[in-house]
Short mmCIF file of C-alpha atoms in Angstrom, two decimals:
data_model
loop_
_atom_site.label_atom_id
_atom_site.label_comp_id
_atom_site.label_asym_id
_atom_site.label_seq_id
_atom_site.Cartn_x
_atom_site.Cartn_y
_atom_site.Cartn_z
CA UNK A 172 2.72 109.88 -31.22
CA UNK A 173 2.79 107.48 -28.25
CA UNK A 174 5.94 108.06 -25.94
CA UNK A 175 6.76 105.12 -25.38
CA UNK A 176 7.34 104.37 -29.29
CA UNK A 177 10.74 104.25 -29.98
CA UNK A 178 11.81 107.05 -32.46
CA UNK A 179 15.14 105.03 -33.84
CA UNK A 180 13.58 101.76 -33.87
CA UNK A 181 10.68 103.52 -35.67
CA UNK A 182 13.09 104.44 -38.59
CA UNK A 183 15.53 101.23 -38.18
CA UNK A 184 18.28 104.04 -37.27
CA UNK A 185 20.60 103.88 -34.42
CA UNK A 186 20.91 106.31 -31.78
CA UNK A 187 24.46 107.98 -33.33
CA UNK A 188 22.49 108.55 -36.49
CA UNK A 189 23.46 111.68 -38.46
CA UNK A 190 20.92 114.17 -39.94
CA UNK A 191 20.98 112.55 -43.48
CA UNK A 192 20.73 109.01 -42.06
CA UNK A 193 17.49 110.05 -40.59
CA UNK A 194 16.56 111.84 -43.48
CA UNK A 195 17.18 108.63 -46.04
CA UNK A 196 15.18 106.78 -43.15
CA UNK A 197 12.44 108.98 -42.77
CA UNK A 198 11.76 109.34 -46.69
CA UNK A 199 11.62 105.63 -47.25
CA UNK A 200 9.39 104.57 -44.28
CA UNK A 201 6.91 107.47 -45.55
CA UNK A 202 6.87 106.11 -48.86
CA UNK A 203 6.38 102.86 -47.31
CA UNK A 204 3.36 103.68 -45.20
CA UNK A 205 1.78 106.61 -47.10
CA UNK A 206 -1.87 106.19 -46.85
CA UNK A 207 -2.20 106.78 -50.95
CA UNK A 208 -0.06 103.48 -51.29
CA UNK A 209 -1.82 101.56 -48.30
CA UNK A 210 -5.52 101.86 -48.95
CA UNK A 211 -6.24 98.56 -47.64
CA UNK A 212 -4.41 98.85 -44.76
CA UNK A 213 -6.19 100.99 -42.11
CA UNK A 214 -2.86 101.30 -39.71
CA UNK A 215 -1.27 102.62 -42.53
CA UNK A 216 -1.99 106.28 -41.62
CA UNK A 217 -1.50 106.17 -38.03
CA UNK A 218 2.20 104.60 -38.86
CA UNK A 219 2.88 107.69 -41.30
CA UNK A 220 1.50 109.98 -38.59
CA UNK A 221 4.32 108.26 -36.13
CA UNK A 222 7.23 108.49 -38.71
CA UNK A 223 6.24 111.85 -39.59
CA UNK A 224 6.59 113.11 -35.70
CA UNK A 225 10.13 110.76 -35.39
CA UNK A 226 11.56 112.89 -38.26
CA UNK A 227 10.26 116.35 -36.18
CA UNK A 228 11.33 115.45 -33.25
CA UNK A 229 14.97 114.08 -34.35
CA UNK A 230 15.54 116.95 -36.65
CA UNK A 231 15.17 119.25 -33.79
CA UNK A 232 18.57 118.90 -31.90
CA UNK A 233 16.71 120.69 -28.57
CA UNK A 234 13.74 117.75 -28.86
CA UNK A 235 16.12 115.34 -29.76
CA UNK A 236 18.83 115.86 -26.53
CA UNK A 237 15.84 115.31 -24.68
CA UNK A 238 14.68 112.47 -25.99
CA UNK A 239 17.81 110.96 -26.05
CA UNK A 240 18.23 111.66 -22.14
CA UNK A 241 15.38 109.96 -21.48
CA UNK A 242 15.86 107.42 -23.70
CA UNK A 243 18.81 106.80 -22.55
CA UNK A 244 16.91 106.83 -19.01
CA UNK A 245 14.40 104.61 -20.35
CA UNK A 246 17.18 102.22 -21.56
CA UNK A 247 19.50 102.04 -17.92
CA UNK A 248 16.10 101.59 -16.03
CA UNK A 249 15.25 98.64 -18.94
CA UNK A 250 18.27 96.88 -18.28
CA UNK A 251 18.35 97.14 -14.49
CA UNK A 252 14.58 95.69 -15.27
CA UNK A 253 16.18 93.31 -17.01
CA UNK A 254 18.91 92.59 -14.45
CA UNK A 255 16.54 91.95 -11.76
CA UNK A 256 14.07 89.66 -13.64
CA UNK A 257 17.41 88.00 -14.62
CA UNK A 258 17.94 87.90 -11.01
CA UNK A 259 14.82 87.27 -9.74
CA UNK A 260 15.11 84.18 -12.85
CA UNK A 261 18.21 82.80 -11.26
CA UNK A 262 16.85 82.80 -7.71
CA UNK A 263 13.50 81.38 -9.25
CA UNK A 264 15.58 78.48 -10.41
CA UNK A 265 17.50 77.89 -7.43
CA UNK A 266 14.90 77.81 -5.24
CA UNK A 267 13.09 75.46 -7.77
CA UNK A 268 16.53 73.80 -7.23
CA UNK A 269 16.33 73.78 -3.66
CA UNK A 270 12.65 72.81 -3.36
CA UNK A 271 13.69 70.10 -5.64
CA UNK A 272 16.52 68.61 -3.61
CA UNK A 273 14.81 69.68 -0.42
CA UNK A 274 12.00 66.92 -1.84
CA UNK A 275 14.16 64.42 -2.65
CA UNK A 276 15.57 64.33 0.47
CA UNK A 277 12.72 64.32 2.44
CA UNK A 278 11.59 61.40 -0.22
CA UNK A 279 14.82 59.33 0.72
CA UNK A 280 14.30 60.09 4.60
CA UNK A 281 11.06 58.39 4.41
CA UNK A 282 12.09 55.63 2.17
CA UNK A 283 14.90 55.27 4.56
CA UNK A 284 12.59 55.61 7.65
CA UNK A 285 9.90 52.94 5.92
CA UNK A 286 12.94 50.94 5.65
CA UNK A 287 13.98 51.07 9.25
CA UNK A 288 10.44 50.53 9.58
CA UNK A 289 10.55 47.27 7.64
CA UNK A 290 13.87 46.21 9.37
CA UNK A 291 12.64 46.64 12.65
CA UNK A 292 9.57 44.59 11.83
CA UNK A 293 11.68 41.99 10.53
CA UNK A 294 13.83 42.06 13.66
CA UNK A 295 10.45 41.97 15.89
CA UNK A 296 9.01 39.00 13.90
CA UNK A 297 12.36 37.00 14.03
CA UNK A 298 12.77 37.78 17.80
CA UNK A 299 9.32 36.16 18.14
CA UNK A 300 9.79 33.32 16.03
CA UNK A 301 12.92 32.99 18.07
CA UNK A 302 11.27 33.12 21.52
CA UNK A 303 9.07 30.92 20.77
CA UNK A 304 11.91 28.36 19.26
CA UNK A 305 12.95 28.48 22.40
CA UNK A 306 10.07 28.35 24.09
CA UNK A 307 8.92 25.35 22.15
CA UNK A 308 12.75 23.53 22.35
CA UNK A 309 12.51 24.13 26.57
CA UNK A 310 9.00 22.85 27.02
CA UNK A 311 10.23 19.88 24.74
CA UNK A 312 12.77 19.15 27.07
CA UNK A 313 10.60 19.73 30.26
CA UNK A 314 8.44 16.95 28.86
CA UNK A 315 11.26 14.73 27.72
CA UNK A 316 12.84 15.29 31.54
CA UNK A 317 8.82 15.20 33.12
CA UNK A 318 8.76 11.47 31.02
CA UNK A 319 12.05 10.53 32.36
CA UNK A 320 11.46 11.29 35.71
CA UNK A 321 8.30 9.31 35.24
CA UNK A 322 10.06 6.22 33.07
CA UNK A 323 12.81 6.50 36.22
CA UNK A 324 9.99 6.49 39.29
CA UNK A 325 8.27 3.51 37.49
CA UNK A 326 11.46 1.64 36.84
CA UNK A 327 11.94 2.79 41.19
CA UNK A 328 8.64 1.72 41.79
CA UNK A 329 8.65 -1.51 39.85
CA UNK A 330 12.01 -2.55 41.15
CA UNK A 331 10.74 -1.55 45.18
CA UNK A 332 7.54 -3.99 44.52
CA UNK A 333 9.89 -6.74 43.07
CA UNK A 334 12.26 -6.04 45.93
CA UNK A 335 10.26 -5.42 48.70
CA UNK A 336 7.44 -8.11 47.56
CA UNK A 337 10.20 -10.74 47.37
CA UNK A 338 10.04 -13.79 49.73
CA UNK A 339 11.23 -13.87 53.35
CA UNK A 340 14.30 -16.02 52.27
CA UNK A 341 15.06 -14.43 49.97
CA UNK A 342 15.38 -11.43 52.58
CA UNK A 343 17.13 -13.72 55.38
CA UNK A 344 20.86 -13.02 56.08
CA UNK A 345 23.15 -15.98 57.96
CA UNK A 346 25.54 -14.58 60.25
CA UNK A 347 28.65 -16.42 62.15
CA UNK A 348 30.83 -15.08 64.61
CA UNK A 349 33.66 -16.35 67.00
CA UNK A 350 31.27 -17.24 69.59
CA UNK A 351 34.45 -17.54 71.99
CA UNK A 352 35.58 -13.53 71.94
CA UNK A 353 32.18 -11.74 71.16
CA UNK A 354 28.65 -13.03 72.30
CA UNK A 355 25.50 -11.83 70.40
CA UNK A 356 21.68 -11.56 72.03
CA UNK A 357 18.79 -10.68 69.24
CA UNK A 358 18.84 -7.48 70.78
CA UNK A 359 22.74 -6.22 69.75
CA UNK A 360 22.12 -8.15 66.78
CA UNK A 361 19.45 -6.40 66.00
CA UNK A 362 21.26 -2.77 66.67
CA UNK A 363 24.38 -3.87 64.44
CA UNK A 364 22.39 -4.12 61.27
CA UNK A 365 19.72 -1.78 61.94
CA UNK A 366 22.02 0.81 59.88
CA UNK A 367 21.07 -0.91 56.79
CA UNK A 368 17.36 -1.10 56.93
CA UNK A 369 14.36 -2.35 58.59
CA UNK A 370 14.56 -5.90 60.49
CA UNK A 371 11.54 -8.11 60.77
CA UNK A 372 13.25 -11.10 63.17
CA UNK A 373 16.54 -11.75 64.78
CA UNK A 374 17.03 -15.30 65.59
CA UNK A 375 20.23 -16.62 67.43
CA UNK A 376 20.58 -20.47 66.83
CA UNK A 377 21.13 -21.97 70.53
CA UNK A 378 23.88 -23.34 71.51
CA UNK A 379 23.06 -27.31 73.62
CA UNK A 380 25.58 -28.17 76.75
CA UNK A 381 26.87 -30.37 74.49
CA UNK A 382 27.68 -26.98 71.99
CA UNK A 383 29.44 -25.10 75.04
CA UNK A 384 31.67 -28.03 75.59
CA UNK A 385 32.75 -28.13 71.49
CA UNK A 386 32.75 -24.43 71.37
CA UNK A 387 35.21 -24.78 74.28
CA UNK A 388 37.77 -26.15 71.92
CA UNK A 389 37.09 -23.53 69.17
CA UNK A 390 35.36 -26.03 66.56
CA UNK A 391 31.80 -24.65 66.06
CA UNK A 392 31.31 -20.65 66.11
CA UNK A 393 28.00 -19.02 66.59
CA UNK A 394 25.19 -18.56 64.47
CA UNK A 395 21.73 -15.78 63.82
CA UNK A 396 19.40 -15.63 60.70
CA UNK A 397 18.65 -11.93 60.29
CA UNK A 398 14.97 -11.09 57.98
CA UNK A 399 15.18 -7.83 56.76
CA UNK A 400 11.95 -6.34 55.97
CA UNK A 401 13.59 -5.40 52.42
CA UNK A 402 15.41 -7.06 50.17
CA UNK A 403 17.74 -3.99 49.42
CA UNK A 404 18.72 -4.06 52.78
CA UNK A 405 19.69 -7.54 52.90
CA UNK A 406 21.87 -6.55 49.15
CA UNK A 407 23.09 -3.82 51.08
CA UNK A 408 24.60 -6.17 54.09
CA UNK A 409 25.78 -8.23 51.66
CA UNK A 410 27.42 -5.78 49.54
CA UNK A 411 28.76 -3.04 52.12
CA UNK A 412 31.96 -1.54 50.90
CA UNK A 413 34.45 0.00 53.51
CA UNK A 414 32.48 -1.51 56.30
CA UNK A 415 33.47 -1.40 59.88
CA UNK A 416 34.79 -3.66 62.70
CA UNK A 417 31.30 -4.49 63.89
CA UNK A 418 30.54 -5.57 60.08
CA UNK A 419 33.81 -7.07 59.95
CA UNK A 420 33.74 -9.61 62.51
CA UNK A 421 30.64 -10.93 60.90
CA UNK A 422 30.68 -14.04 58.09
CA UNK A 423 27.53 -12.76 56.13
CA UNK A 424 25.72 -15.54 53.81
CA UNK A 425 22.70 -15.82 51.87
CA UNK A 426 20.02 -17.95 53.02
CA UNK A 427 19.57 -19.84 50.21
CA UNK A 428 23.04 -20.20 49.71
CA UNK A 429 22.76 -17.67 46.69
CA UNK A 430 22.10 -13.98 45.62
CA UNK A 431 18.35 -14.07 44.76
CA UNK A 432 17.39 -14.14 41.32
CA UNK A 433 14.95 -11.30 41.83
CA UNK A 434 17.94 -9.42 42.68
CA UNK A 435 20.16 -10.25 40.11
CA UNK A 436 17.50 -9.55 37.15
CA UNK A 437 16.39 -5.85 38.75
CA UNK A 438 20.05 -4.66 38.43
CA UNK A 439 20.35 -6.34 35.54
CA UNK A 440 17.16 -4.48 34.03
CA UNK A 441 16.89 -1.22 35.92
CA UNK A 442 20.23 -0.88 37.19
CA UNK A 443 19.43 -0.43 40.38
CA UNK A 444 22.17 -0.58 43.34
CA UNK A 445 20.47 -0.51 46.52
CA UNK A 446 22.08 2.09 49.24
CA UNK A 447 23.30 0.80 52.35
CA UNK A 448 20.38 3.39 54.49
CA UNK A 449 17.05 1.78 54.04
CA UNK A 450 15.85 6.07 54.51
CA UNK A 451 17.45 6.86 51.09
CA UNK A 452 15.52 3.80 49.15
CA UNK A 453 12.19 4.37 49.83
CA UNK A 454 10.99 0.69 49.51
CA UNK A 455 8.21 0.66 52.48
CA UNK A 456 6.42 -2.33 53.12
CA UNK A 457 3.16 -2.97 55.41
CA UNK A 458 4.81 -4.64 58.81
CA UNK A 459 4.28 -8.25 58.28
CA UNK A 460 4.16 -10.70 61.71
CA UNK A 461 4.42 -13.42 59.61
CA UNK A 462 7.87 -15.70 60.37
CA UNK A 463 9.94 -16.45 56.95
CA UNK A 464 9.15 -20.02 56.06
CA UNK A 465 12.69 -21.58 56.08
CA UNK A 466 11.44 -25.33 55.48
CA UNK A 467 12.69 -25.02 51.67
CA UNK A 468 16.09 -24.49 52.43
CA UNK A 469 18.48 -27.18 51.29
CA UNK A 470 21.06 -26.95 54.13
CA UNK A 471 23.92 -28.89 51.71
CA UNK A 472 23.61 -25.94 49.25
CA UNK A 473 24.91 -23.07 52.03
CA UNK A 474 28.58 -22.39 51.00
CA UNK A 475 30.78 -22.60 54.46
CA UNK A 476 27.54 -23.45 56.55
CA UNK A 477 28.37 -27.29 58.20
CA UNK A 478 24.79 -26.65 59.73
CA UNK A 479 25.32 -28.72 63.19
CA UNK A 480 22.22 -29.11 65.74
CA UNK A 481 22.05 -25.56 67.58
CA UNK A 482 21.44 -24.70 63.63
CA UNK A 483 18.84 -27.03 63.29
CA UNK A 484 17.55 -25.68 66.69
CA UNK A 485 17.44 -22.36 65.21
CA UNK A 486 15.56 -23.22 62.29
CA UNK A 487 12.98 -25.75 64.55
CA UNK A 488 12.21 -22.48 66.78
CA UNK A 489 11.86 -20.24 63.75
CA UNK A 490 9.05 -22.70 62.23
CA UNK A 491 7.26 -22.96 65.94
CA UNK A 492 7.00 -19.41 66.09
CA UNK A 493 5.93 -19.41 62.57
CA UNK A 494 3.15 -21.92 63.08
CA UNK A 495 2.13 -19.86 66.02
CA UNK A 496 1.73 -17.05 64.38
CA UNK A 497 -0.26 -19.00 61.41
CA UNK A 498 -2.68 -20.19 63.71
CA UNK A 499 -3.23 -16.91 65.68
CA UNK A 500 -3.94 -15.12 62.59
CA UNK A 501 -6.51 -18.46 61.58
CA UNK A 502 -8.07 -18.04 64.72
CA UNK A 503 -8.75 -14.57 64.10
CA UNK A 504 -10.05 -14.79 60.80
CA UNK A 505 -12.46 -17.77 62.14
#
């Protein structure tokens, strides 16, 4: 008999079993497996062989003690078996637990990192589209302020070419002073209104004996055509705010007995104020020689002038030189 059959399972007895319990179970598991009843099964025999040796080895109470010890061996060893796997089954499963959660949290820290990923791309791609909003929006308004600045220096430049292109009358300031308390030479003329731009002639009408004598009595004061070389300057004499005692003492008309119309439609269009400093306009113009040609002026039409004879005087010397000059330049081109 093998030895590790078990003899009580063997007969379907337990291990208290009495003597006649394993007697009743031995005689019907040998009827049940004789070898005259089981011819056509071949195990049959071997079975009978094993019951046979059971009932021997039970009915001896020596053999049996010692079977029972180390069945009873055999069954505490069994069930610490069976502990451990049971064990060994529970820390199976929680380290298949683990591993499990151990994997899903390393799945969510990368879905979490692709997301961060994502987000920061996002973020990156915004920034950019941001930059170059801004980028865009600033060279916009570099070339919206470049187009002004142009639109403004062409407006400038137009309104210096209709300024400082305008005729030499309509550039010629009359002056008057009290002859009797201040006398005037081209020279200190020519210094007082300097400070508001270039001059191109200073011309002092003359005063006749005849003149000295009226003057005498107070009834004629003195007289000077001033040409600016620029129209803005001449705006700027006549316009000066907060102006000084040398300005002061000075009755300042236009030479054509009105503001020019050239000046009137540049503000008017470009609003443009000419400054007072010819330095801060920047209307240049090529020196001219040429004396202004004053023969147009209507003398009637000069608010406050009462033109007497050194006037006339004045203007007779300014068309001599004039002619002069017109027939040196003749000569030259000839």
């Amino acid at each position: 008999m093998d030895a590790e059959i078990d003899v009580y399972e063997l007969l379907g007895i337990s291990i208290e079993a009495n003597e006649k319990e394993i007697t009743k179970a031995y005689r019907i598991k040998a009827l049940q497996y004789h070898p005259d009843k089981n011819r056509d099964n071949p195990d049959a025999a071997k079975v009978f062989h094993d019951v046979k040796s059971a009932y021997d080895l039970l009915s001896d109470p020596k053999q049996r003690g010692e079977y029972d010890e180390r069945q009873r061996a055999r069954l505490a060893k069994r069930q610490r078996q069976n502990a451990l796997s049971s064990q060994r089954k529970r820390m199976k499963s929680q380290l298949e637990r683990d591993e499990r959660a151990a994997r899903s949290v390393h799945v969510e820290q990368q879905a979490r990192e692709q997301q961060v990923r994502e987000e920061a791309a996002r973020f990156r791609d915004e920034a950019l589209k941001a930059e170059w909003r801004r980028d865009k929006q600033m060279r916009e308004h570099v070339r919206q302020a470049h187009a002004a600045e142009e639109e403004t220096a062409q407006h400038a430049q137009h309104a210096a070419e209709v300024l400082s292109e305008a005729d030499e009358l309509d550039r010629t300031i009359r002056v008057r002073w009290d002859g009797e308390q201040t006398h005037h030479s081209p020279e200190s003329l020519r210094a007082v209104f300097l400070q508001f731009g270039e001059l191109e002639e200073v011309v002092v009408a003359p005063v006749s004996a005849s003149n000295a004598r009226r003057r005498g009595t107070g009834a004629r004061p003195a007289s000077a055509l001033v040409v600016f070389r620029s129209i803005a300057a001449a705006h700027a004499l006549m316009h000066v705010q907060h102006a000084g005692p040398d300005i002061q003492s000075f009755e300042r008309f236009w030479a054509r007995g009105a503001e020019p119309e050239s000046v009137r439609s540049t503000i008017s269009n470009h609003r443009f104020v000419p400054a007072a400093d010819s330095s801060t306009i920047n209307l240049t113009r090529r020196r001219s020689k040429r004396i202004p040609d004053i023969s147009a002026i209507d003398l009637r039409q000069i608010p406050g002038s009462n033109l007497g004879f050194a006037d006339f005087e004045a203007l007779t010397l300014m068309r001599m030189r004039q002619s002069v000059a017109a027939g040196s330049i003749q000569g030259a081109c000839n």
